C-alpha cells in the first residue's frame, strides 16, 4: 500500500517540473529583447516576437494588443505598468525584424522569484518558509487591490481589445494564448469567422469547446492513437451540454471583463527582496475582453500555475456557480 501511494506523487512531481521548464522555455522563446543603457543611465528595452515561437501572421496583433492593454491600465487604473516609448508593426521596422516595442526596463525582482526557495532540492510552487505571514498578507492585499481595479473595467462584448489608441484594426474574435498555441504548434486555425462576435458567455464557452473538437479532428497527431481518439471524441457533445451549468446567468450577457492569459506572479515586480511593495506590472501578453467568469476564476497568484494544470476544483467565483475543472473551458 505504501508503495502504491508514493509512486503517483513522485511521478506528479516529475511532471510538474517538466511542465514548469516547458513554460519557462516557451516564455523565453516568445520574445527576443535587447537592453539599451543611455549616458544618463536610463535603460530601455527593445522587444520583438521571436520567429518560430510566434506565428508571423499574428505577431503584429500580439504587439498591438500588448500596447493597448498597457495604455488601458495606465489610463483607467492606478496600477503601475511599464512605459511604452515607441512601438510598430512589422512594416514599420526598417531592419526587417518584425513588429517591435520599445519600453521602460525594470531591474527589480518578480514576485515568483521572491517567493521561491532558491536552495530547494526540487523546484516547487510552495512558498519558502522564511517569509512572515505579515509579508505574505501585505503582498497579496496589493495583488487583490489590482484585481478589484481591473474588475471595475466593464465592456459590452467579448472581443479583442478596442483599438482607438493604437489604430490597429483588430477583428472581433480575440487572439488568446490557447488559440495561438493551437495554430503555432498544431498547425490548425480554429478561429472560424473572426468578424463574428459572441452575444453571451455561453456562446463563447461553446466556441472554446468547438476549438478543442476541431483540433482533435483536424490535427492528426493530437491523439496517441485510435483508442485515445475514440475516448476523446465522444466527450465533446456532453461537455457542450454542461456549459450552462458553469455560467452565472446574471453575467451571461455581460458586462464583460479584461482577461489576461499571462497574468501570473512573474508579471508582478517588487521593490526589493526586503520590500514587498509591488512597483510594476509587466508583460501582459494575450489580453482580451472575455467573460466575467474567467476573470473571477482562481487567479494564477494562488498557485503560480496555469488553471488547466490545477487538478482540484477551486471555489470562490462569481455568484453561486463556480467554473469547476471543465478542462477545455478552463484552458482558454
PDB file of C-alpha atoms in Angstrom, residues 11-222:
ATOM      1  CA  UNK A  11       5.551  10.980 -10.915  1.00  0.00           C
ATOM      2  CA  UNK A  12       3.379  14.043 -10.355  1.00  0.00           C
ATOM      3  CA  UNK A  13       6.418  15.966  -9.101  1.00  0.00           C
ATOM      4  CA  UNK A  14       8.364  14.970 -12.209  1.00  0.00           C
ATOM      5  CA  UNK A  15       5.507  16.020 -14.496  1.00  0.00           C
ATOM      6  CA  UNK A  16       5.234  19.323 -12.658  1.00  0.00           C
ATOM      7  CA  UNK A  17       8.962  20.003 -13.000  1.00  0.00           C
ATOM      8  CA  UNK A  18       8.850  19.220 -16.720  1.00  0.00           C
ATOM      9  CA  UNK A  19       5.768  21.409 -17.186  1.00  0.00           C
ATOM     10  CA  UNK A  20       7.358  24.396 -15.471  1.00  0.00           C
ATOM     11  CA  UNK A  21      10.524  24.042 -17.533  1.00  0.00           C
ATOM     12  CA  UNK A  22       8.438  23.954 -20.728  1.00  0.00           C
ATOM     13  CA  UNK A  23       6.506  27.051 -19.654  1.00  0.00           C
ATOM     14  CA  UNK A  24       9.665  28.977 -18.786  1.00  0.00           C
ATOM     15  CA  UNK A  25      11.351  27.943 -22.033  1.00  0.00           C
ATOM     16  CA  UNK A  26       8.268  28.863 -24.062  1.00  0.00           C
ATOM     17  CA  UNK A  27       8.098  32.260 -22.361  1.00  0.00           C
ATOM     18  CA  UNK A  28      11.769  32.921 -23.073  1.00  0.00           C
ATOM     19  CA  UNK A  29      11.346  31.856 -26.685  1.00  0.00           C
ATOM     20  CA  UNK A  30       8.291  34.026 -27.361  1.00  0.00           C
ATOM     21  CA  UNK A  31      10.170  37.301 -27.453  1.00  0.00           C
ATOM     22  CA  UNK A  32      13.709  38.465 -28.053  1.00  0.00           C
ATOM     23  CA  UNK A  33      14.914  41.508 -26.141  1.00  0.00           C
ATOM     24  CA  UNK A  34      17.806  43.955 -26.258  1.00  0.00           C
ATOM     25  CA  UNK A  35      18.626  46.358 -23.449  1.00  0.00           C
ATOM     26  CA  UNK A  36      19.865  49.887 -24.170  1.00  0.00           C
ATOM     27  CA  UNK A  37      21.644  51.925 -21.475  1.00  0.00           C
ATOM     28  CA  UNK A  38      21.992  55.656 -22.182  1.00  0.00           C
ATOM     29  CA  UNK A  39      24.594  58.119 -20.906  1.00  0.00           C
ATOM     30  CA  UNK A  40      22.205  59.323 -18.183  1.00  0.00           C
ATOM     31  CA  UNK A  41      21.805  55.669 -17.041  1.00  0.00           C
ATOM     32  CA  UNK A  42      18.253  55.476 -18.348  1.00  0.00           C
ATOM     33  CA  UNK A  43      17.548  51.931 -19.546  1.00  0.00           C
ATOM     34  CA  UNK A  44      15.116  50.968 -22.298  1.00  0.00           C
ATOM     35  CA  UNK A  45      14.206  47.530 -23.561  1.00  0.00           C
ATOM     36  CA  UNK A  46      13.585  46.660 -27.209  1.00  0.00           C
ATOM     37  CA  UNK A  47      11.387  43.586 -27.629  1.00  0.00           C
ATOM     38  CA  UNK A  48      10.025  41.805 -30.648  1.00  0.00           C
ATOM     39  CA  UNK A  49       8.332  38.422 -31.184  1.00  0.00           C
ATOM     40  CA  UNK A  50      10.741  35.618 -31.929  1.00  0.00           C
ATOM     41  CA  UNK A  51      10.250  33.981 -35.307  1.00  0.00           C
ATOM     42  CA  UNK A  52       9.084  30.405 -34.911  1.00  0.00           C
ATOM     43  CA  UNK A  53       7.666  30.907 -31.416  1.00  0.00           C
ATOM     44  CA  UNK A  54       5.067  33.452 -32.541  1.00  0.00           C
ATOM     45  CA  UNK A  55       3.087  32.988 -35.735  1.00  0.00           C
ATOM     46  CA  UNK A  56       4.160  35.544 -38.326  1.00  0.00           C
ATOM     47  CA  UNK A  57       0.508  36.104 -39.217  1.00  0.00           C
ATOM     48  CA  UNK A  58      -0.319  37.267 -35.686  1.00  0.00           C
ATOM     49  CA  UNK A  59       2.893  38.949 -34.477  1.00  0.00           C
ATOM     50  CA  UNK A  60       1.592  42.437 -35.311  1.00  0.00           C
ATOM     51  CA  UNK A  61      -1.647  41.797 -33.439  1.00  0.00           C
ATOM     52  CA  UNK A  62       0.176  40.424 -30.393  1.00  0.00           C
ATOM     53  CA  UNK A  63       2.300  43.565 -30.084  1.00  0.00           C
ATOM     54  CA  UNK A  64      -0.636  45.918 -30.728  1.00  0.00           C
ATOM     55  CA  UNK A  65      -2.747  44.223 -28.045  1.00  0.00           C
ATOM     56  CA  UNK A  66       0.128  44.446 -25.563  1.00  0.00           C
ATOM     57  CA  UNK A  67       0.489  48.183 -26.196  1.00  0.00           C
ATOM     58  CA  UNK A  68      -3.258  48.653 -25.891  1.00  0.00           C
ATOM     59  CA  UNK A  69      -3.635  46.815 -22.582  1.00  0.00           C
ATOM     60  CA  UNK A  70      -0.728  48.734 -21.039  1.00  0.00           C
ATOM     61  CA  UNK A  71      -2.231  52.071 -22.085  1.00  0.00           C
ATOM     62  CA  UNK A  72      -5.701  51.000 -20.931  1.00  0.00           C
ATOM     63  CA  UNK A  73      -4.471  50.040 -17.465  1.00  0.00           C
ATOM     64  CA  UNK A  74      -2.383  53.195 -17.162  1.00  0.00           C
ATOM     65  CA  UNK A  75      -5.318  55.440 -18.117  1.00  0.00           C
ATOM     66  CA  UNK A  76      -8.108  53.783 -16.139  1.00  0.00           C
ATOM     67  CA  UNK A  77      -6.459  52.387 -13.005  1.00  0.00           C
ATOM     68  CA  UNK A  78      -3.752  53.326 -10.515  1.00  0.00           C
ATOM     69  CA  UNK A  79      -1.783  50.164 -11.334  1.00  0.00           C
ATOM     70  CA  UNK A  80       1.789  50.962 -12.338  1.00  0.00           C
ATOM     71  CA  UNK A  81       2.797  49.487 -15.686  1.00  0.00           C
ATOM     72  CA  UNK A  82       5.902  49.925 -17.811  1.00  0.00           C
ATOM     73  CA  UNK A  83       6.049  52.987 -20.045  1.00  0.00           C
ATOM     74  CA  UNK A  84       5.941  52.308 -23.790  1.00  0.00           C
ATOM     75  CA  UNK A  85       8.196  54.777 -25.615  1.00  0.00           C
ATOM     76  CA  UNK A  86       7.594  53.518 -29.130  1.00  0.00           C
ATOM     77  CA  UNK A  87       6.184  50.546 -30.997  1.00  0.00           C
ATOM     78  CA  UNK A  88       5.480  49.496 -34.539  1.00  0.00           C
ATOM     79  CA  UNK A  89       4.219  46.784 -36.837  1.00  0.00           C
ATOM     80  CA  UNK A  90       6.481  44.640 -38.996  1.00  0.00           C
ATOM     81  CA  UNK A  91       6.018  47.011 -41.930  1.00  0.00           C
ATOM     82  CA  UNK A  92       7.305  49.880 -39.758  1.00  0.00           C
ATOM     83  CA  UNK A  93      10.581  48.146 -38.891  1.00  0.00           C
ATOM     84  CA  UNK A  94      13.278  49.165 -41.414  1.00  0.00           C
ATOM     85  CA  UNK A  95      15.593  46.391 -40.186  1.00  0.00           C
ATOM     86  CA  UNK A  96      13.140  43.696 -41.201  1.00  0.00           C
ATOM     87  CA  UNK A  97      12.996  42.261 -37.680  1.00  0.00           C
ATOM     88  CA  UNK A  98       9.222  42.354 -37.415  1.00  0.00           C
ATOM     89  CA  UNK A  99       6.862  44.065 -35.002  1.00  0.00           C
ATOM     90  CA  UNK A 100       8.574  45.712 -32.033  1.00  0.00           C
ATOM     91  CA  UNK A 101       8.001  47.547 -28.786  1.00  0.00           C
ATOM     92  CA  UNK A 102      10.466  49.908 -27.074  1.00  0.00           C
ATOM     93  CA  UNK A 103       9.682  50.254 -23.407  1.00  0.00           C
ATOM     94  CA  UNK A 104      10.887  51.027 -19.927  1.00  0.00           C
ATOM     95  CA  UNK A 105      13.155  48.440 -18.275  1.00  0.00           C
ATOM     96  CA  UNK A 106      12.827  47.302 -14.662  1.00  0.00           C
ATOM     97  CA  UNK A 107      15.691  45.635 -12.781  1.00  0.00           C
ATOM     98  CA  UNK A 108      13.648  44.685  -9.712  1.00  0.00           C
ATOM     99  CA  UNK A 109      12.753  41.116  -8.787  1.00  0.00           C
ATOM    100  CA  UNK A 110       9.497  39.390  -9.687  1.00  0.00           C
ATOM    101  CA  UNK A 111       7.150  38.004  -7.039  1.00  0.00           C
ATOM    102  CA  UNK A 112       7.551  34.382  -8.135  1.00  0.00           C
ATOM    103  CA  UNK A 113      11.334  34.723  -7.756  1.00  0.00           C
ATOM    104  CA  UNK A 114      10.876  36.322  -4.345  1.00  0.00           C
ATOM    105  CA  UNK A 115       8.625  33.544  -3.043  1.00  0.00           C
ATOM    106  CA  UNK A 116      10.737  30.638  -4.250  1.00  0.00           C
ATOM    107  CA  UNK A 117      13.159  28.717  -2.092  1.00  0.00           C
ATOM    108  CA  UNK A 118      16.188  29.009  -4.353  1.00  0.00           C
ATOM    109  CA  UNK A 119      18.072  26.403  -2.310  1.00  0.00           C
ATOM    110  CA  UNK A 120      15.355  23.749  -2.551  1.00  0.00           C
ATOM    111  CA  UNK A 121      16.465  20.409  -3.981  1.00  0.00           C
ATOM    112  CA  UNK A 122      13.312  20.172  -6.103  1.00  0.00           C
ATOM    113  CA  UNK A 123      11.632  23.062  -7.905  1.00  0.00           C
ATOM    114  CA  UNK A 124       8.198  23.565  -6.367  1.00  0.00           C
ATOM    115  CA  UNK A 125       5.300  26.029  -6.272  1.00  0.00           C
ATOM    116  CA  UNK A 126       5.369  26.033  -2.460  1.00  0.00           C
ATOM    117  CA  UNK A 127       6.243  29.370  -0.853  1.00  0.00           C
ATOM    118  CA  UNK A 128       9.559  29.366   1.006  1.00  0.00           C
ATOM    119  CA  UNK A 129       9.165  29.024   4.750  1.00  0.00           C
ATOM    120  CA  UNK A 130      11.201  32.040   5.896  1.00  0.00           C
ATOM    121  CA  UNK A 131       8.615  34.630   4.806  1.00  0.00           C
ATOM    122  CA  UNK A 132       6.437  36.052   7.550  1.00  0.00           C
ATOM    123  CA  UNK A 133       2.650  35.939   7.433  1.00  0.00           C
ATOM    124  CA  UNK A 134       2.606  39.741   7.591  1.00  0.00           C
ATOM    125  CA  UNK A 135       4.732  39.991   4.453  1.00  0.00           C
ATOM    126  CA  UNK A 136       2.507  37.497   2.632  1.00  0.00           C
ATOM    127  CA  UNK A 137      -0.614  39.404   3.669  1.00  0.00           C
ATOM    128  CA  UNK A 138       0.930  42.709   2.541  1.00  0.00           C
ATOM    129  CA  UNK A 139       1.864  41.231  -0.825  1.00  0.00           C
ATOM    130  CA  UNK A 140      -1.460  39.575  -1.563  1.00  0.00           C
ATOM    131  CA  UNK A 141      -3.507  42.580  -0.433  1.00  0.00           C
ATOM    132  CA  UNK A 142      -1.776  44.548  -3.180  1.00  0.00           C
ATOM    133  CA  UNK A 143      -2.493  41.828  -5.736  1.00  0.00           C
ATOM    134  CA  UNK A 144      -6.190  41.723  -4.890  1.00  0.00           C
ATOM    135  CA  UNK A 145      -6.415  45.521  -4.963  1.00  0.00           C
ATOM    136  CA  UNK A 146      -5.109  45.280  -8.542  1.00  0.00           C
ATOM    137  CA  UNK A 147      -7.667  42.580  -9.321  1.00  0.00           C
ATOM    138  CA  UNK A 148     -10.507  44.705  -7.948  1.00  0.00           C
ATOM    139  CA  UNK A 149      -9.435  47.693 -10.033  1.00  0.00           C
ATOM    140  CA  UNK A 150      -9.319  45.597 -13.185  1.00  0.00           C
ATOM    141  CA  UNK A 151     -12.724  44.109 -12.384  1.00  0.00           C
ATOM    142  CA  UNK A 152     -14.196  47.623 -12.361  1.00  0.00           C
ATOM    143  CA  UNK A 153     -13.482  47.910 -16.097  1.00  0.00           C
ATOM    144  CA  UNK A 154     -16.649  46.957 -17.986  1.00  0.00           C
ATOM    145  CA  UNK A 155     -17.039  46.129 -21.678  1.00  0.00           C
ATOM    146  CA  UNK A 156     -20.167  45.393 -23.673  1.00  0.00           C
ATOM    147  CA  UNK A 157     -18.933  42.459 -25.751  1.00  0.00           C
ATOM    148  CA  UNK A 158     -16.394  39.646 -25.856  1.00  0.00           C
ATOM    149  CA  UNK A 159     -13.734  40.691 -28.343  1.00  0.00           C
ATOM    150  CA  UNK A 160     -10.212  41.822 -28.999  1.00  0.00           C
ATOM    151  CA  UNK A 161      -9.263  44.960 -27.101  1.00  0.00           C
ATOM    152  CA  UNK A 162     -10.687  48.180 -28.578  1.00  0.00           C
ATOM    153  CA  UNK A 163      -8.014  49.893 -30.649  1.00  0.00           C
ATOM    154  CA  UNK A 164      -8.544  53.686 -30.848  1.00  0.00           C
ATOM    155  CA  UNK A 165      -5.200  54.239 -29.088  1.00  0.00           C
ATOM    156  CA  UNK A 166      -3.117  52.054 -31.390  1.00  0.00           C
ATOM    157  CA  UNK A 167      -5.108  52.369 -34.601  1.00  0.00           C
ATOM    158  CA  UNK A 168      -4.516  48.675 -35.252  1.00  0.00           C
ATOM    159  CA  UNK A 169      -7.536  47.111 -36.917  1.00  0.00           C
ATOM    160  CA  UNK A 170      -8.227  44.022 -34.798  1.00  0.00           C
ATOM    161  CA  UNK A 171     -11.023  41.618 -35.620  1.00  0.00           C
ATOM    162  CA  UNK A 172     -13.738  40.766 -33.109  1.00  0.00           C
ATOM    163  CA  UNK A 173     -12.718  37.268 -32.059  1.00  0.00           C
ATOM    164  CA  UNK A 174      -9.743  37.681 -29.698  1.00  0.00           C
ATOM    165  CA  UNK A 175      -6.251  36.289 -30.127  1.00  0.00           C
ATOM    166  CA  UNK A 176      -5.895  34.162 -26.998  1.00  0.00           C
ATOM    167  CA  UNK A 177      -2.894  32.191 -25.811  1.00  0.00           C
ATOM    168  CA  UNK A 178      -4.753  28.942 -26.395  1.00  0.00           C
ATOM    169  CA  UNK A 179      -5.857  29.580 -29.955  1.00  0.00           C
ATOM    170  CA  UNK A 180      -2.393  30.827 -30.938  1.00  0.00           C
ATOM    171  CA  UNK A 181      -0.839  27.716 -29.409  1.00  0.00           C
ATOM    172  CA  UNK A 182      -3.155  25.512 -31.482  1.00  0.00           C
ATOM    173  CA  UNK A 183      -2.175  27.458 -34.605  1.00  0.00           C
ATOM    174  CA  UNK A 184       1.554  27.567 -33.940  1.00  0.00           C
ATOM    175  CA  UNK A 185       2.201  24.112 -32.520  1.00  0.00           C
ATOM    176  CA  UNK A 186      -0.622  22.162 -34.150  1.00  0.00           C
ATOM    177  CA  UNK A 187      -0.879  23.969 -37.483  1.00  0.00           C
ATOM    178  CA  UNK A 188      -4.676  24.206 -37.146  1.00  0.00           C
ATOM    179  CA  UNK A 189      -6.586  27.505 -37.330  1.00  0.00           C
ATOM    180  CA  UNK A 190      -9.662  27.203 -35.117  1.00  0.00           C
ATOM    181  CA  UNK A 191     -10.688  30.879 -35.168  1.00  0.00           C
ATOM    182  CA  UNK A 192     -13.621  30.384 -37.502  1.00  0.00           C
ATOM    183  CA  UNK A 193     -15.047  33.679 -38.796  1.00  0.00           C
ATOM    184  CA  UNK A 194     -13.198  36.316 -36.753  1.00  0.00           C
ATOM    185  CA  UNK A 195     -15.714  39.005 -37.733  1.00  0.00           C
ATOM    186  CA  UNK A 196     -18.491  37.203 -35.844  1.00  0.00           C
ATOM    187  CA  UNK A 197     -18.824  38.052 -32.187  1.00  0.00           C
ATOM    188  CA  UNK A 198     -20.475  36.477 -29.160  1.00  0.00           C
ATOM    189  CA  UNK A 199     -23.575  37.894 -27.506  1.00  0.00           C
ATOM    190  CA  UNK A 200     -23.277  35.724 -24.395  1.00  0.00           C
ATOM    191  CA  UNK A 201     -20.737  33.949 -22.236  1.00  0.00           C
ATOM    192  CA  UNK A 202     -22.470  30.675 -23.071  1.00  0.00           C
ATOM    193  CA  UNK A 203     -21.797  31.200 -26.787  1.00  0.00           C
ATOM    194  CA  UNK A 204     -18.134  31.888 -26.072  1.00  0.00           C
ATOM    195  CA  UNK A 205     -17.644  28.764 -23.960  1.00  0.00           C
ATOM    196  CA  UNK A 206     -19.339  26.660 -26.652  1.00  0.00           C
ATOM    197  CA  UNK A 207     -16.898  28.209 -29.136  1.00  0.00           C
ATOM    198  CA  UNK A 208     -13.998  27.183 -26.873  1.00  0.00           C
ATOM    199  CA  UNK A 209     -15.191  23.577 -26.852  1.00  0.00           C
ATOM    200  CA  UNK A 210     -15.512  23.606 -30.655  1.00  0.00           C
ATOM    201  CA  UNK A 211     -11.863  24.673 -30.846  1.00  0.00           C
ATOM    202  CA  UNK A 212     -10.788  21.561 -28.957  1.00  0.00           C
ATOM    203  CA  UNK A 213     -13.050  19.331 -31.021  1.00  0.00           C
ATOM    204  CA  UNK A 214     -11.783  20.825 -34.272  1.00  0.00           C
ATOM    205  CA  UNK A 215      -8.178  20.363 -33.175  1.00  0.00           C
ATOM    206  CA  UNK A 216      -8.892  16.736 -32.322  1.00  0.00           C
ATOM    207  CA  UNK A 217     -10.427  16.088 -35.751  1.00  0.00           C
ATOM    208  CA  UNK A 218      -8.011  18.055 -37.933  1.00  0.00           C
ATOM    209  CA  UNK A 219      -4.663  17.683 -36.138  1.00  0.00           C
ATOM    210  CA  UNK A 220      -3.734  14.059 -36.707  1.00  0.00           C
ATOM    211  CA  UNK A 221      -1.062  13.932 -34.020  1.00  0.00           C
ATOM    212  CA  UNK A 222      -3.313  15.435 -31.321  1.00  0.00           C
TER     213      UNK A 222
END
